Amino acid sequence: MTDGPGHGLPMTVPARGLPSAVRIHEVGPRDGLQNEQTVVPVEVKAEFVHRLAGAGLRTIEATSFVHPRWVPQLADAEELYPRLTGLDGIRLPVLVPNARGLDRALALGAGTVAVFGSATESFAKANLNRTVEESLAMFEPVVGRAKEANTEVRGYLSMCFGDPWEGPVALEQVVRVSRRLLDLGVDELSLGDTIGVATPGHVDALLHALGEEGVPPERLAVHFHDTYGQALANTLAALRHGVSTVDASAGGLGGCPYAKSATGNLATEDLVWMLHGLGIETGVDLGQLTATSVWMAERLGRPSPSRTVRALSHKE
Amino acid sequence: MTDGPGHGLPMTVPARGLPSAVRIHEVGPRDGLQNEQTVVPVEVKAEFVHRLAGAGLRTIEATSFVHPRWVPQLADAEELYPRLTGLDGIRLPVLVPNARGLDRALALGAGTVAVFGSATESFAKANLNRTVEESLAMFEPVVGRAKEANTEVRGYLSMCFGDPWEGPVALEQVVRVSRRLLDLGVDELSLGDTIGVATPGHVDALLHALGEEGVPPERLAVHFHDTYGQALANTLAALRHGVSTVDASAGGLGGCPYAKSATGNLATEDLVWMLHGLGIETGVDLGQLTATSVWMAERLGRPSPSRTVRALSHKE
């Protein structure tokens, strides 16, 4: 089960114009678990991160220093973070919603933090209870203090391709908020398709518009959700634009496929299958990663929604 | 539930270099149902085809005239086909494994038939109990007689991107068998990734190699399975080569996602979401199609594996 597909599949056939290596930003422990119904004990979370690192992932978003009232699933951040030892060379970003969250993260020695913004007013209001401008104003000192502390900062921008309240989101609006976040000093900006509605031409158009605005693909990451099955096709479009950091969640954690709110992160295994078929280096051992997701799925009491995990874990 | 996603999503953003319209070759009633465990009554099958037509599909592979011993799920072909009336302008191809199958199909007035070949010796042996050459020799009179009867012929070529026994399959081998099938006179050749292992660079390379051999994309269709979640990214690669006929199965019918043998056809709804986002015309009403797949899933007693069907059918 853990040896990958075997038989030399997928065949490695590179395509022109794609990066030679991709850095996978693994979000399972944070974006994945925060959307799961099951409460996961802190020692299981710690083991999950260690197993992911063992499978070759080098950037693993570990948890969130958000108020426990909002994300009870991650209320154990202070307990979890000190358990993540012996992970030399592994980046363990943590989400910080505000100055208080940054304080908590810095106190524990986090080397990378992430702030979470919205491209739309509706989601800024729903998620942050602020306008987009007010949220940027809140992030400014957070980013500034993190940089002073020599801490890397990732910016998330959600609802870049559509919003559940507003519907379509104008490219100009996404470009404008992206530019603001980058100007605040975030080192990397992750463009989120939070409700999974993007299609590849839309991805092309946004990355093109950002390029016109002087944003190089090296500062961008993409964060696709598989709600409508589009995540991997969209990733392919982003790779063609030179984006080489891709967010994914081991086993597709983060959203029940049967619920209305299904957010379904792109499964890291489905991504790795494609990247390895394309001859793009990831450092990930697909067999070990699949075994990790099967292990985690057992703890969550439901099968992984990743197609690759399902297919590989039923090999004899 | 049947009104599509609403809110003007997905946003339509065309990408350069893609076809302006795609003909979806719907395989749910044949390739889908032949792989389902549940026995579906003939009147349900007939209603399924009529509902698919009502949703705007114009090519619906209806059944297979294979010996009932091999595919008991489709043993009712003679009963089903005469029920498919009032479908003006809809093509209803049927699979014919051999001369006997062709006789049965022609007796019922089938306007399009399909033969099912293999790119690999192992699958030719397993599926047809013949070598590749022997199977081509068997198809020759079938194709010839179909053409004499003014019947269109589609050729399927399976295992084009990998084989469960042989592993990788050389491009040259796929090109050679493709050329032979086209030379026999098939009007259209559907390149099958039967076990779902292809990645986009591999698709690029095969279509390029076929182009070098003088095969225009107009004579090709692609048939991807979503076993490892790659089907839509692979479809995007094929569209970039000018292929404009894509096989898909309503609701992703045709393979239990939990079984080892999961063959998981690309779900028509996931395909339509991408194509409509890209501004590519299909003639399909996504809401009606989703409602049809939900209806069929109820008859099969299990949820649809299509991500789009799941997401849309849980909207209030």
Short mmCIF file of C-alpha atoms in Angstrom, two decimals, chain A residues 5 7-16 161-171 195-202 204-205 208 226-230 232-234 236-237 240 257-260 262 269-271 273-278 303-308 310-312 314-316, chain B residues 5 7-16 161-171 195-202 204-205 208 226-230 232-234 236-237 240 257-260 262 269-271 273-278 303-308 310-312 314-316:
data_model
loop_
_atom_site.label_atom_id
_atom_site.label_comp_id
_atom_site.label_asym_id
_atom_site.label_seq_id
_atom_site.Cartn_x
_atom_site.Cartn_y
_atom_site.Cartn_z
CA PRO A 5 1.41 2.71 -7.71
CA HIS A 7 4.70 -0.67 -12.37
CA GLY A 8 6.58 2.55 -13.16
CA LEU A 9 3.37 4.59 -13.25
CA PRO A 10 2.71 7.36 -13.79
CA MET A 11 5.12 7.52 -16.70
CA THR A 12 7.26 10.61 -16.40
CA VAL A 13 6.71 12.82 -19.44
CA PRO A 14 7.72 16.46 -18.92
CA ALA A 15 5.77 19.25 -20.59
CA ARG A 16 7.43 22.38 -21.86
CA PHE A 161 -12.19 33.70 -8.09
CA GLY A 162 -15.70 34.02 -6.76
CA ASP A 163 -17.56 34.73 -3.56
CA PRO A 164 -20.61 32.94 -2.15
CA TRP A 165 -22.42 36.22 -1.55
CA GLU A 166 -21.15 38.40 -4.39
CA GLY A 167 -20.71 35.84 -7.14
CA PRO A 168 -18.02 36.87 -9.65
CA VAL A 169 -15.12 38.95 -8.33
CA ALA A 170 -13.51 41.50 -10.65
CA LEU A 171 -9.88 40.81 -11.53
CA ILE A 195 -15.17 28.12 -2.83
CA GLY A 196 -13.53 26.17 -5.64
CA VAL A 197 -15.23 27.87 -8.58
CA ALA A 198 -12.20 28.88 -10.67
CA THR A 199 -11.49 27.48 -14.11
CA PRO A 200 -8.16 27.54 -15.96
CA GLY A 201 -8.82 30.59 -18.16
CA HIS A 202 -9.70 32.57 -15.05
CA ASP A 204 -4.55 32.54 -16.58
CA ALA A 205 -6.26 35.91 -16.59
CA HIS A 208 -1.53 37.69 -16.30
CA ASP A 226 -11.61 20.91 -5.36
CA THR A 227 -15.29 21.64 -4.70
CA TYR A 228 -16.13 21.32 -8.40
CA GLY A 229 -13.19 19.08 -9.33
CA GLN A 230 -11.23 21.93 -10.92
CA LEU A 232 -5.69 20.26 -10.56
CA ALA A 233 -6.56 21.75 -13.96
CA ASN A 234 -6.26 25.18 -12.35
CA LEU A 236 -1.69 23.23 -14.30
CA ALA A 237 -2.69 26.67 -15.59
CA ARG A 240 2.32 27.45 -16.96
CA PRO A 257 -17.62 15.92 0.44
CA TYR A 258 -21.29 15.50 1.38
CA ALA A 259 -21.90 18.81 3.10
CA LYS A 260 -23.02 22.01 1.52
CA ALA A 262 -17.65 21.27 1.37
CA GLU A 269 -1.47 13.14 -3.29
CA ASP A 270 -3.44 14.07 -6.44
CA LEU A 271 -1.08 17.02 -6.90
CA TRP A 273 0.76 12.33 -8.92
CA MET A 274 0.49 15.04 -11.56
CA LEU A 275 3.78 16.73 -10.69
CA HIS A 276 5.73 13.48 -10.71
CA GLY A 277 4.14 12.49 -14.02
CA LEU A 278 5.30 15.86 -15.35
CA PRO A 303 -12.26 7.76 4.08
CA SER A 304 -9.98 10.28 2.46
CA PRO A 305 -11.64 12.24 -0.35
CA SER A 306 -8.38 12.09 -2.35
CA ARG A 307 -8.81 9.95 -5.44
CA THR A 308 -5.15 9.00 -5.40
CA ARG A 310 -8.34 5.80 -2.46
CA ALA A 311 -6.82 4.17 -5.51
CA LEU A 312 -3.42 3.51 -3.93
CA HIS A 314 -6.78 -0.37 -2.24
CA LYS A 315 -3.85 -1.90 -4.05
CA GLU A 316 -2.90 -5.22 -2.62
CA PRO B 5 -24.46 27.20 -9.05
CA HIS B 7 -24.47 33.81 -8.63
CA GLY B 8 -22.99 33.90 -12.14
CA LEU B 9 -20.37 31.27 -11.29
CA PRO B 10 -18.18 30.00 -12.70
CA MET B 11 -17.10 33.28 -14.25
CA THR B 12 -16.57 32.81 -17.97
CA VAL B 13 -12.97 33.62 -18.84
CA PRO B 14 -11.81 32.11 -22.14
CA ALA B 15 -8.24 30.92 -22.56
CA ARG B 16 -6.36 31.28 -25.81
CA PHE B 161 -1.20 5.70 -21.05
CA GLY B 162 -0.41 2.70 -18.90
CA ASP B 163 -1.47 -0.88 -18.37
CA PRO B 164 -2.09 -2.70 -15.09
CA TRP B 165 0.08 -5.64 -16.15
CA GLU B 166 2.72 -3.95 -18.31
CA GLY B 167 3.09 -0.59 -16.59
CA PRO B 168 4.22 2.15 -18.98
CA VAL B 169 3.14 1.85 -22.61
CA ALA B 170 5.46 3.16 -25.32
CA LEU B 171 4.09 6.07 -27.34
CA ILE B 195 -6.66 2.98 -15.52
CA GLY B 196 -6.46 6.74 -15.06
CA VAL B 197 -2.69 7.07 -14.77
CA ALA B 198 -1.99 9.73 -17.44
CA THR B 199 -0.64 13.17 -16.65
CA PRO B 200 -0.78 16.25 -18.89
CA GLY B 201 2.74 16.00 -20.34
CA HIS B 202 2.01 12.44 -21.39
CA ASP B 204 0.77 16.32 -24.88
CA ALA B 205 3.39 13.85 -26.03
CA HIS B 208 2.04 15.40 -30.66
CA ASP B 226 -10.37 10.03 -12.76
CA THR B 227 -8.82 7.21 -10.74
CA TYR B 228 -5.99 9.49 -9.57
CA GLY B 229 -7.86 12.78 -10.02
CA GLN B 230 -6.04 13.64 -13.25
CA LEU B 232 -9.69 17.19 -16.04
CA ALA B 233 -6.08 18.40 -16.17
CA ASN B 234 -5.48 15.85 -18.91
CA LEU B 236 -7.20 20.61 -20.63
CA ALA B 237 -3.95 19.38 -22.19
CA ARG B 240 -4.79 22.71 -26.17
CA PRO B 257 -14.52 4.97 -5.58
CA TYR B 258 -13.77 2.49 -2.78
CA ALA B 259 -12.94 -0.56 -4.84
CA LYS B 260 -9.56 -1.56 -6.10
CA ALA B 262 -12.20 1.88 -9.37
CA GLU B 269 -20.59 17.71 -14.73
CA ASP B 270 -16.99 18.40 -13.70
CA LEU B 271 -16.10 18.64 -17.40
CA TRP B 273 -18.06 23.24 -15.24
CA MET B 274 -14.58 23.67 -16.70
CA LEU B 275 -15.74 24.08 -20.29
CA HIS B 276 -18.37 26.67 -19.42
CA GLY B 277 -15.85 28.57 -17.29
CA LEU B 278 -13.58 28.58 -20.34
CA PRO B 303 -23.96 9.16 -3.98
CA SER B 304 -22.46 10.37 -7.21
CA PRO B 305 -18.66 10.53 -7.15
CA SER B 306 -18.77 13.77 -9.17
CA ARG B 307 -17.55 16.68 -7.07
CA THR B 308 -19.74 19.09 -9.03
CA ARG B 310 -22.14 16.77 -4.80
CA ALA B 311 -21.56 20.49 -4.46
CA LEU B 312 -24.54 21.56 -6.55
CA HIS B 314 -26.37 20.31 -1.62
CA LYS B 315 -27.23 23.89 -2.41
CA GLU B 316 -30.47 24.93 -0.87
#
